[in-house]
Amino acid sequence: MAVTKMFGASVKRREDPRMITGRANYTDDVRLPGTLSLVILRSPYAHARIKSINVEKARQMPGVVAVYTGKDLVDSLAPVPCAWLPPNSDLKVPEYRALAVDTVRYVGDGVAAVVAENRYQAQDAAAAIEVEYEMLPAVVDQEKATQDGAPQLYADVPNNTAFVWRLAGGDIDAALRDADVVVSQRLINHRLIPTAMEPRAAVAHYNPGSGELTLWCTSQNPHIHRLLMSAVTGIPETKIRVIATDVGGGFGSKIPFYAGEMIAVAISKDLGRPVKWVEDRRENFVATTHGRDHIDYVDVAAKQDGTITGIRVKAYANMGAYLSTAAPGVPTWLFGLMLSGPYKIPNISVEVHGVLTNTTPTDAYRGAGRPEATYVLERMMDLVADRLGMDPVEVRRKNFIPKEEFPYTVATTLQYDSGDYEAALNRALEIVGYEQFRKEQEAARAQGRLLGIGFSTYVEVCGLAPSQAAGAMGFQGGLWESATVRVHPSGKVSVFTGSNPHGQGEETTFAQLVADELGVPLDDVEIVHGDTGRIPFGMGTYGSRSTAVGGSALIYAARKVRDKGAKIAAHLLEVSPDDIVFDQGRYYVKGAPDRVKTFQEVAGAAYLAWNMPEGVTPGLEETHFFDPINNTYPFGTHVCVVEVDPATGKVQFLRYVAVDDVGNVINPMIVDGQVHGGIAQGLAQAVYETAVYDENGQLLSGSLMDYALPTASMVPTYEVDRTVTPTPVNPMGLKGAGETGTIASTPAVVNAIIDALKPYGITHLDMPLTPQRIWQAIQESQKGS
Amino acid sequence: MYPAAFEYYRATSVPEVVQLLQQHPDGKILAGGHSLLPMMKLRLAEPAALIDIGRVPDLNGIQDAGDSIVVGATTTYWNLLQSDVIRQSLPLITEAANVVGDIQVRNRGTLGGAMAHADPAADMPAVALALDASMKVVGPNGERTIPASEFFVDMFTTALSPDEVLTQIIFPKPQGTSGQAYEKFAHPASGYAVVGVAAFVTLDGGKVQTVRVGITGAGTVAKRASAVEQALAGQEPTEQAIESAAAHAAEGLELNGDIFASEEYRAHLARVFTQRALSRAVAAARG
Ligand SMILES: Cc1cc2nc3c(=O)[nH]c(=O)nc-3n(C[C@H](O)[C@H](O)[C@H](O)COP(=O)(O)OP(=O)(O)OC[C@H]3O[C@@H](n4cnc5c(N)ncnc54)[C@H](O)[C@@H]3O)c2cc1C
C-alpha cells in the first residue's frame, strides 16, 4: 500500500461528515438518566442592589427540585477566578460571584438558579421568582466610567479603573517633538459578540459514591477548566473529568471559565443528580463574554517622506462588569506588544486603562488584541498617507521591516521570526491590478460613482508561547502543549493531543502529520482531544497555537515512536539501528530494501515483546511536551475593493484579495477555510456587527434579529493566495492560520470605504460603517460646501 | 426560547375555526407560525390556546377568478413563488415573496399570516396596498370584505376582530398597460424591510393613469403614499417627474427609528426606494 506524503495535501475534513449530518456529540446531546434542567435567572438591570429574593412560589411549582440564590452558593463556590494578572499595572480583581449576592452589575448577571425535572418547568419557575431591586445608576462607556462622579461599580476600585498598563520602547516624546508631521486620531474598536454556533452548555454529573465529577462542557481548554473547577469547588483535580470533544465554535468565548458551569457543578454535587444547563441564544448574548470595545487615542510621528518614527497610544478598554479569565491580558500584552506591526517604528509608547462598566464582561475574541493593534496601525497608515499626499501603498512599503533583517526585534521587545512583507504586498497588488484599478476609480469618480480600495498589511503573533513569556506577562498558565502517540498492536495509531480543536480541523491536519511521520494510512490515525480523562494535559486551542505548538509536540512524539520502532526493527533484522532506513511505513536495511519490517509488524513485536533489543521496553507509545523558543509571526496583505451607493450609503463589495503567509501549509483547503471565515468575521466588524447598549445598560442588539452576523450572501467572493516564509521556531516551519483573516480584514474594508468617500473629503469614520453612518457623513460633508 | 404552556387545537373547517375562537378568547390562530412562535418562545406572547388552521382545506390555494386572483390565507410564500398565474399577472407578488426572509421562512410563512400579523417591517402588506387587494374575513356574524387600504390599522393591528379569521386575499387583475416593482432595503440581521416600496402603475397614452405606492418598514404601519400618487397621476412619468413625486414618499408616515436606521434615514430611504420602484414599474409598463 503506497502512502503518499500528506503534508501539503487538501485532504477533506474528517470531522465534517458527523457534524453536517447531525451526528456530532455536542454537550446538549449528552443525555444521562435522571438529569435535571438548570435555568439561571438573570438580572434585567445593569446596576441594582438586590433588596430581597422570594423563591417560595418558584419552589412550589411543578417539577421544581431546588432553587438557589447567591447566598446559598457562597460556601460551595469560591469566586469566579481571573487568571491573567499583568504585573506592575496596579491590578484590582473585583469579587465575581457565580450568582450575585447583593448587587447585580450587568444585564445578565446571575441572580438565582432553578433546577427542575424539565426545561419548561425550570423556565416557568424562574419566571415566578420575585426579586426586589433597588436601582443604582449605571455606566456603560469606559471613558465616562473613569471620570469623577461616574457611578462606581465597586467601593475598592476607584474610578472603575481595574488596571493601568504601560509599555514603551525608544523615546516617543523625542519622536513626536522632532516629527515633520504628527497625525492624531481617536479610533473606536467597537464591541462585538462572538456568537458561536453552539451556545455554552454544561452537563455536570457528580457521583456522590466515588466523589467523582464528570463535566461535559463547551471549552477550548478543558484541562484549564478542570484545574479552575477544582480550585473553586474544592473537588480534587484527580476526581474531575472534563469532556469537551465536539464544540461548536468558540472564537475565544469558550476560553474563559464561567459562572454557569460552576453553578451546574455545585448543584449536581448538592443534589447528587446530573444537571444540564444550556444557554438559549438570548442568554448567550448577555452571559457569554463579548469582545473588543477599545477606544484608542493615537499619535503618529512621521517624516515628510513617509517614514514613521513613532507611535503613541492611550487606550481605554471596556472590561465589562467583572474581570473575565484572560481578559486583562487581551487589551494589554496582546495589543501593546503588536503596535509595531510589520513596520520599523523605533519609538513606541502605549498606556491602557482597563475599565469596569455595567456591561457583559469582555475577553478574547478571535484575534484578541491583535485586531485592535492592526486596526490602529492600518488606519493610521492611511491617515499619514492622506496627510502627506502619498499613496497608501508607498507609505507601508517605506516602513516595512526588510526581509534581510530577520529575526528582527521591534521596539516593543518582540523578536519576529521571519518575514518577507514586500513579497506578499507585491503579490496582492498584482492580483488586484492596482494601477489599473486607480484608473478605473478615476473614471468612475468622473461619473459620480464611488469606488474605493483599502489595504491592510499586517503581522500577527501566533503559536502563543513560550511558557517563560507567559510567566513574565502574568498569564497564570504555561504555553507549551503535549501530545501522546500510542501505537496499538495492530499498528493503528491514537494521538492524544492537548490542543482542543472546535472547528479548526485538526482531526484531519494532525492525522496528516502522523501519517507522514509514521508512514501509516490516514484512516489508521485517530485524533483524541478534549477529554481530560484520556489526555495527559493540555493548554488548549487559542491564539492560533494548536498546530504550531500542539502539532509540533505531536511531531516530536511521533519521531520518538519511529526511533523506538527502528531499534526494534534493527533487532529483528539483526542489523545495527544505524543501518535501518525508514521510508513510508517500512523499516529496511540500508542497501537491502527486501530485508524489511513494516511499521505494523514492528508495532506487533513491540507489544508481544518476545524478542526486544536490550534496554528497550515493551509497548509503543511516546509523549512529548513541547515549549517553543518563540512565537510565530504570520503576515500578509489584504486588499478590499468596494463601491458605495451615494444615495443610500450602502456598500457593495467588488473584490477581496488576501495574500497570507502562514509559513508551510499542511492542508491548503483547511487554511483557505480558516482565512475565509476569518475574513467574514473581520469584514462583519467593519460593516455589520455591533453590540449596542443604551445608557441604562440594556443591550439593544441582544438577538440575531438585531445583531447582524454575516450570511454567505453578505460577503464577497474571496481571492486567496499565499507566499511561504517558513518559521525556524518549530519543526514544520508553520506559523498558524486561525486568526489572520480576522486581524487583517477589518482595516482593509474600512480603508476601502474611506477611500471611496474621498471625493467628499472624508478621512475617517468609526465602525461599523453602516449605510446610515455613511449616508450621514456624506450629508454632513455637503453641508460645509 | 421555551414558550409558556398552551392548549392546541387543529381546526378542520372555517366554521370550526370561528367556533374555537369564540370558545377561547385568549387563543390565537396559528398559521405558518413564523411570526407567532418566535414571540411565544420569547414569552412576548402567551396565548392560552393555539388554533391551527394549517390543515383547513378551503384556506389554501390560488384561484384565477377571471378579473381577480384569489389567494387562500394559508397559501405559503413558496406556493406563491411556484404559481404561474401570479408570476404572469402579479409579478409584484413573486418579486416580493422572493425576498421575504430565507427559504425556511418562505416554506412555512403564509400570506394570510403576514396580513393578519401586520408587522410594520413585513413585505406583503405593501404589496397588498399597491395591488389594491381586499381581505375576506369570516366571523360569528358571517363574512365581510375589507379593502387593504383600511385593513392595516397600526403596528401589529388590523381591522380584524379577535373572533374573525382571514380566509382569502383577493387581488384584482391589472387592466391595460401596467407595470409593477418591489424595492427592498433589507435589514442585515433580520432580513425584514427597513424600507420596502411596492409600486403599481398603468399608463395611458404615455401618461400615468393609475399609480399606487405601498410603503412598509419606514413607518409604524404599511401605508399608501397618497402624496406621491397624487403628484404622479396624470403626468408623463419622466425621470424628473418620478423624482419629484417620490420626494413626497415620507409624508403621512409615522416614522420608525432604531439602532440601525433613524427616522430621518428611513424617510430618506423611503424617497430613494419609491423613486427606484416607480422607475422600474414604469419601465416594466413600457415593456
Ligand atoms: C427568520 C425570519 C425572517 C423573516 N423575514 C421576513 C421578511 O423578510 N419579510 C416579511 O415580510 N416577513 C418575514 N418574516 C415573517 C414571516 O413572513 C411570517 O411567516 C409571516 O409574517 C406570518 O405568517 P405565518 O403564517 O407564519 O403566521 P403566524 O406566525 O402563524 O401568525 C401570525 C399572526 O397572525 C395571526 N393569523 C395568522 N393567520 C391568520 C388568519 N388566517 N386569520 C387571522 N389571523 C391569523 C396569528 O394568530 C398570529 O397572531 C420572517 C420570519 C422569520 C422567522
XYZ file of C-alpha atoms and ligand atoms in Angstrom, chain B residues 28-36 38 53 73 77 99-101 105 108-110 112-114 116-117 122-124 160 164-166 184 190-192, ligand 1:
89
model
C -54.660 32.680 18.764
C -54.792 31.372 15.261
C -51.661 29.511 14.213
C -50.858 29.595 10.508
C -47.201 29.206 9.443
C -46.086 30.102 12.940
C -43.142 32.137 11.748
C -44.257 35.288 13.484
C -46.269 33.859 16.343
C -40.853 33.355 17.880
C -55.597 26.466 10.599
C -54.967 32.671 3.667
C -44.727 32.240 0.069
C -37.118 38.477 -0.756
C -39.074 37.516 2.356
C -36.735 36.092 4.995
C -39.463 31.211 6.235
C -43.716 27.967 6.171
C -44.917 31.568 6.287
C -48.369 32.288 4.874
C -52.756 35.366 5.498
C -50.411 35.280 8.460
C -48.384 38.145 7.052
C -53.064 39.388 9.948
C -49.829 39.965 11.830
C -43.222 42.889 6.675
C -43.136 42.969 2.893
C -46.530 41.738 1.819
C -59.729 42.000 12.017
C -62.544 36.639 12.991
C -60.411 34.610 10.625
C -58.938 35.917 7.422
C -36.497 46.494 -0.564
C -33.425 40.247 10.470
C -33.895 40.378 6.719
C -37.113 42.342 7.251
C -36.215 34.450 10.446
C -37.447 35.127 9.916
C -37.296 36.087 8.938
C -38.406 36.714 8.423
N -38.229 37.643 7.463
C -39.295 38.265 6.938
C -39.169 39.218 5.904
O -38.069 39.499 5.411
N -40.278 39.831 5.452
C -41.509 39.531 5.928
O -42.478 40.096 5.467
N -41.679 38.614 6.899
C -40.613 37.973 7.401
N -40.791 37.033 8.381
C -42.158 36.759 8.871
C -42.848 35.716 8.031
O -43.129 36.231 6.776
C -44.113 35.246 8.735
O -44.249 33.913 8.396
C -45.367 35.948 8.369
O -45.261 37.311 8.604
C -46.526 35.454 9.210
O -47.094 34.338 8.616
P -47.322 32.997 9.401
O -48.139 32.150 8.516
O -46.036 32.473 9.806
O -48.213 33.495 10.643
P -48.250 33.015 12.145
O -46.966 33.250 12.784
O -48.835 31.682 12.243
O -49.308 34.068 12.685
C -49.021 35.425 12.804
C -50.189 36.150 13.434
O -51.280 36.231 12.535
C -52.426 35.556 13.063
N -53.026 34.849 11.914
C -52.381 34.024 11.067
N -53.208 33.614 10.108
C -54.396 34.188 10.343
C -55.647 34.168 9.682
N -55.835 33.471 8.560
N -56.669 34.875 10.200
C -56.486 35.611 11.323
N -55.323 35.680 11.983
C -54.299 34.969 11.502
C -51.891 34.688 14.144
O -52.856 34.460 15.140
C -50.728 35.468 14.665
O -51.171 36.457 15.557
C -39.700 36.387 8.903
C -39.835 35.424 9.895
C -38.726 34.787 10.404
C -38.906 33.741 11.449
